[in-house]
């Protein structure tokens, strides 16, 4: 089975993915890392040199490729992946695939992302936590309809990573 982790930047897709793959002793693929490896450039370098549209094209291409994997895999997507083209539809229609939306509040996302924004081109230039929270609030409003199509939702606020992982395991 492919377990697809979906959620906004900073919602814990990568770290929860790591824990989950250890627990289930299965493969872990982070779509951003996969793109970086294939393109031999960081996400920021791709955005800067080739633009967001090029990144989104590659993101879709590699997502489709990874959704055909036969081995048990945890696949954590980028925050924008489900919201472009038909990507969410591909995830929902892929065989033997379960999607999980890691749902976090604007406040908890802003608290986390203010410390980790430099590698994320969409928010790298936002200076204050207040401005970041305002951006996230609007962005999440646009993106939530896509995220909400996931088969399951797990709220991450006020939970440890271990608790989130246990909750995911109970859904499987
Ligand atoms: C993006 C999220 C990032 C990365 C790129 C664009 C987005 O992934 O794919 O910077 O559009 O939300 P993370 O959610 O892993 O930070």
Short mmCIF file of C-alpha atoms and ligand atoms in Angstrom, two decimals:
data_model
loop_
_atom_site.label_atom_id
_atom_site.label_comp_id
_atom_site.label_asym_id
_atom_site.label_seq_id
_atom_site.Cartn_x
_atom_site.Cartn_y
_atom_site.Cartn_z
CA UNK A 1 0.00 0.00 0.00
CA UNK A 2 1.08 3.59 -0.58
CA UNK A 3 0.24 5.92 2.29
CA UNK A 4 0.21 9.47 0.99
CA UNK A 5 0.76 12.24 3.55
CA UNK A 6 -0.79 15.55 2.60
CA UNK A 7 -0.78 18.91 4.34
CA UNK A 8 0.44 22.48 4.41
CA UNK A 9 4.14 23.33 4.70
CA UNK A 10 5.22 22.70 8.29
CA UNK A 11 2.40 20.29 9.11
CA UNK A 12 4.92 17.51 9.80
CA UNK A 13 4.58 15.42 6.65
CA UNK A 14 8.30 14.64 6.49
CA UNK A 15 8.90 13.97 10.20
CA UNK A 16 5.67 11.99 10.68
CA UNK A 17 6.51 10.12 7.45
CA UNK A 18 9.91 9.13 8.90
CA UNK A 19 8.42 7.81 12.14
CA UNK A 20 5.64 6.01 10.35
CA UNK A 21 8.02 4.30 7.93
CA UNK A 22 10.17 3.11 10.84
CA UNK A 23 7.13 1.77 12.65
CA UNK A 24 5.76 -0.01 9.56
CA UNK A 25 9.26 -0.96 8.34
CA UNK A 26 8.52 0.27 4.87
CA UNK A 27 9.93 2.60 2.26
CA UNK A 28 9.76 6.36 2.72
CA UNK A 29 9.77 8.80 -0.16
CA UNK A 30 9.54 12.54 0.28
CA UNK A 31 8.40 14.01 -3.05
CA UNK A 32 10.46 17.21 -2.56
CA UNK A 33 13.61 15.15 -1.87
CA UNK A 34 12.84 12.99 -4.91
CA UNK A 35 12.55 16.09 -7.12
CA UNK A 36 15.77 17.52 -5.67
CA UNK A 37 17.62 14.28 -6.39
CA UNK A 38 16.28 13.96 -9.93
CA UNK A 39 16.77 17.61 -10.83
CA UNK A 40 20.12 17.90 -9.00
CA UNK A 41 19.07 21.23 -7.49
CA UNK A 42 17.31 22.35 -4.30
CA UNK A 43 13.64 23.39 -4.40
CA UNK A 44 14.72 27.01 -3.96
CA UNK A 45 17.27 26.73 -6.78
CA UNK A 46 14.63 25.22 -9.08
CA UNK A 47 12.17 28.02 -8.28
CA UNK A 48 14.87 30.68 -8.75
CA UNK A 49 16.39 29.30 -11.96
CA UNK A 50 13.40 27.78 -13.75
CA UNK A 51 10.33 29.21 -12.03
CA UNK A 52 7.39 27.73 -10.15
CA UNK A 53 5.61 26.43 -13.29
CA UNK A 54 8.61 24.23 -14.15
CA UNK A 55 8.66 22.95 -10.54
CA UNK A 56 4.92 22.13 -10.69
CA UNK A 57 5.39 20.24 -13.99
CA UNK A 58 8.15 18.12 -12.50
CA UNK A 59 6.16 17.65 -9.29
CA UNK A 60 3.24 16.24 -11.28
CA UNK A 61 5.48 14.04 -13.42
CA UNK A 62 7.27 12.48 -10.42
CA UNK A 63 4.05 12.14 -8.41
CA UNK A 64 2.50 10.07 -11.22
CA UNK A 65 5.62 7.93 -11.40
CA UNK A 66 5.68 7.31 -7.64
CA UNK A 67 1.98 6.43 -7.46
CA UNK A 68 2.73 3.36 -9.59
CA UNK A 69 5.13 1.90 -7.00
CA UNK A 70 4.31 -1.66 -6.02
CA UNK A 71 6.17 -1.80 -2.67
CA UNK A 72 4.62 -0.60 0.58
CA UNK A 73 5.62 3.06 0.75
CA UNK A 74 5.01 6.19 2.77
CA UNK A 75 4.90 9.05 0.29
CA UNK A 76 4.98 12.56 1.75
CA UNK A 77 3.96 15.23 -0.73
CA UNK A 78 4.92 18.89 -0.92
CA UNK A 79 2.42 21.33 0.58
CA UNK A 80 1.26 22.47 -2.85
CA UNK A 81 1.22 19.09 -4.61
CA UNK A 82 -2.51 18.27 -4.13
CA UNK A 83 -3.54 21.76 -5.24
CA UNK A 84 -2.14 21.81 -8.78
CA UNK A 85 -3.47 20.23 -11.96
CA UNK A 86 -5.21 16.92 -11.35
CA UNK A 87 -2.74 15.76 -8.72
CA UNK A 88 -5.31 15.15 -5.99
CA UNK A 89 -7.39 13.14 -8.42
CA UNK A 90 -4.36 10.99 -9.29
CA UNK A 91 -3.80 10.32 -5.58
CA UNK A 92 -7.45 9.41 -4.99
CA UNK A 93 -7.65 7.16 -8.03
CA UNK A 94 -4.30 5.38 -7.60
CA UNK A 95 -4.63 1.70 -6.74
CA UNK A 96 -3.93 0.52 -3.21
CA UNK A 97 -3.33 4.07 -1.94
CA UNK A 98 -4.56 5.76 1.22
CA UNK A 99 -4.33 9.53 1.65
CA UNK A 100 -4.06 11.25 5.01
CA UNK A 101 -4.36 15.00 5.56
CA UNK A 102 -2.27 16.27 8.46
CA UNK A 103 -4.40 19.19 9.55
CA UNK A 104 -2.75 22.00 11.53
CA UNK A 105 -3.99 25.40 12.67
CA UNK A 106 -2.67 28.65 11.20
CA UNK A 107 -1.07 29.51 14.55
CA UNK A 108 0.86 26.28 14.91
CA UNK A 109 1.99 26.46 11.27
CA UNK A 110 3.17 30.06 11.67
CA UNK A 111 5.00 29.22 14.92
CA UNK A 112 6.88 26.42 13.16
CA UNK A 113 7.42 27.99 9.76
CA UNK A 114 8.84 31.30 11.06
CA UNK A 115 11.91 29.24 12.07
CA UNK A 116 12.08 27.20 8.87
CA UNK A 117 11.16 29.48 6.01
CA UNK A 118 14.49 30.09 4.25
CA UNK A 119 14.36 26.91 2.14
CA UNK A 120 10.72 27.46 1.21
CA UNK A 121 10.54 29.90 -1.69
CA UNK A 122 6.86 30.78 -1.22
CA UNK A 123 7.43 32.20 2.28
CA UNK A 124 11.17 32.93 2.41
CA UNK A 125 10.68 36.69 2.07
CA UNK A 126 7.95 37.14 4.67
CA UNK A 127 9.58 38.87 7.63
CA UNK A 128 7.29 38.81 10.66
CA UNK A 129 5.25 36.06 12.28
CA UNK A 130 2.11 38.22 11.97
CA UNK A 131 2.59 38.63 8.21
CA UNK A 132 3.36 34.93 7.88
CA UNK A 133 0.19 33.99 9.78
CA UNK A 134 -1.85 36.26 7.50
CA UNK A 135 -0.32 34.65 4.39
CA UNK A 136 -0.89 31.12 5.72
CA UNK A 137 -4.50 31.92 6.66
CA UNK A 138 -5.34 33.01 3.10
CA UNK A 139 -3.31 30.28 1.46
CA UNK A 140 -4.82 27.55 3.62
CA UNK A 141 -8.30 28.83 2.80
CA UNK A 142 -7.53 28.31 -0.91
CA UNK A 143 -5.86 24.97 -0.39
CA UNK A 144 -8.13 23.32 2.19
CA UNK A 145 -10.71 22.14 -0.38
CA UNK A 146 -7.98 20.03 -2.02
CA UNK A 147 -6.51 18.72 1.23
CA UNK A 148 -9.98 17.86 2.51
CA UNK A 149 -10.49 15.36 -0.28
CA UNK A 150 -8.01 13.03 1.44
CA UNK A 151 -9.50 9.75 2.70
CA UNK A 152 -8.63 10.63 6.31
CA UNK A 153 -7.75 13.70 8.36
CA UNK A 154 -5.59 13.80 11.46
CA UNK A 155 -5.44 16.99 13.52
CA UNK A 156 -1.85 17.58 14.63
CA UNK A 157 -2.25 20.53 17.04
CA UNK A 158 -1.30 19.85 20.67
CA UNK A 159 -0.22 16.31 19.83
CA UNK A 160 3.22 14.74 19.93
CA UNK A 161 4.56 13.17 16.75
CA UNK A 162 4.18 9.80 18.45
CA UNK A 163 0.47 10.47 19.09
CA UNK A 164 -0.06 11.51 15.48
CA UNK A 165 1.67 8.33 14.27
CA UNK A 166 -0.48 6.17 16.57
CA UNK A 167 -3.60 7.87 15.29
CA UNK A 168 -2.56 7.22 11.70
CA UNK A 169 -1.86 3.57 12.51
CA UNK A 170 -5.34 3.22 13.98
CA UNK A 171 -6.80 4.42 10.66
CA UNK A 172 -4.96 1.88 8.55
C1 LIG B 1 5.39 24.09 -1.38
C2 LIG B 1 5.78 23.28 -0.33
C3 LIG B 1 7.12 22.72 -0.21
C4 LIG B 1 7.78 22.58 -1.60
C5 LIG B 1 7.73 23.89 -2.32
C6 LIG B 1 6.31 24.40 -2.52
C7 LIG B 1 4.01 24.62 -1.41
O1 LIG B 1 7.05 21.43 0.40
O2 LIG B 1 7.17 21.58 -2.37
O3 LIG B 1 8.47 24.82 -1.56
O4 LIG B 1 3.54 25.04 -2.48
O5 LIG B 1 3.35 24.59 -0.34
P1 LIG B 1 6.85 21.24 2.02
O6 LIG B 1 5.37 21.23 2.28
O7 LIG B 1 7.47 19.90 2.27
O8 LIG B 1 7.56 22.36 2.69
#
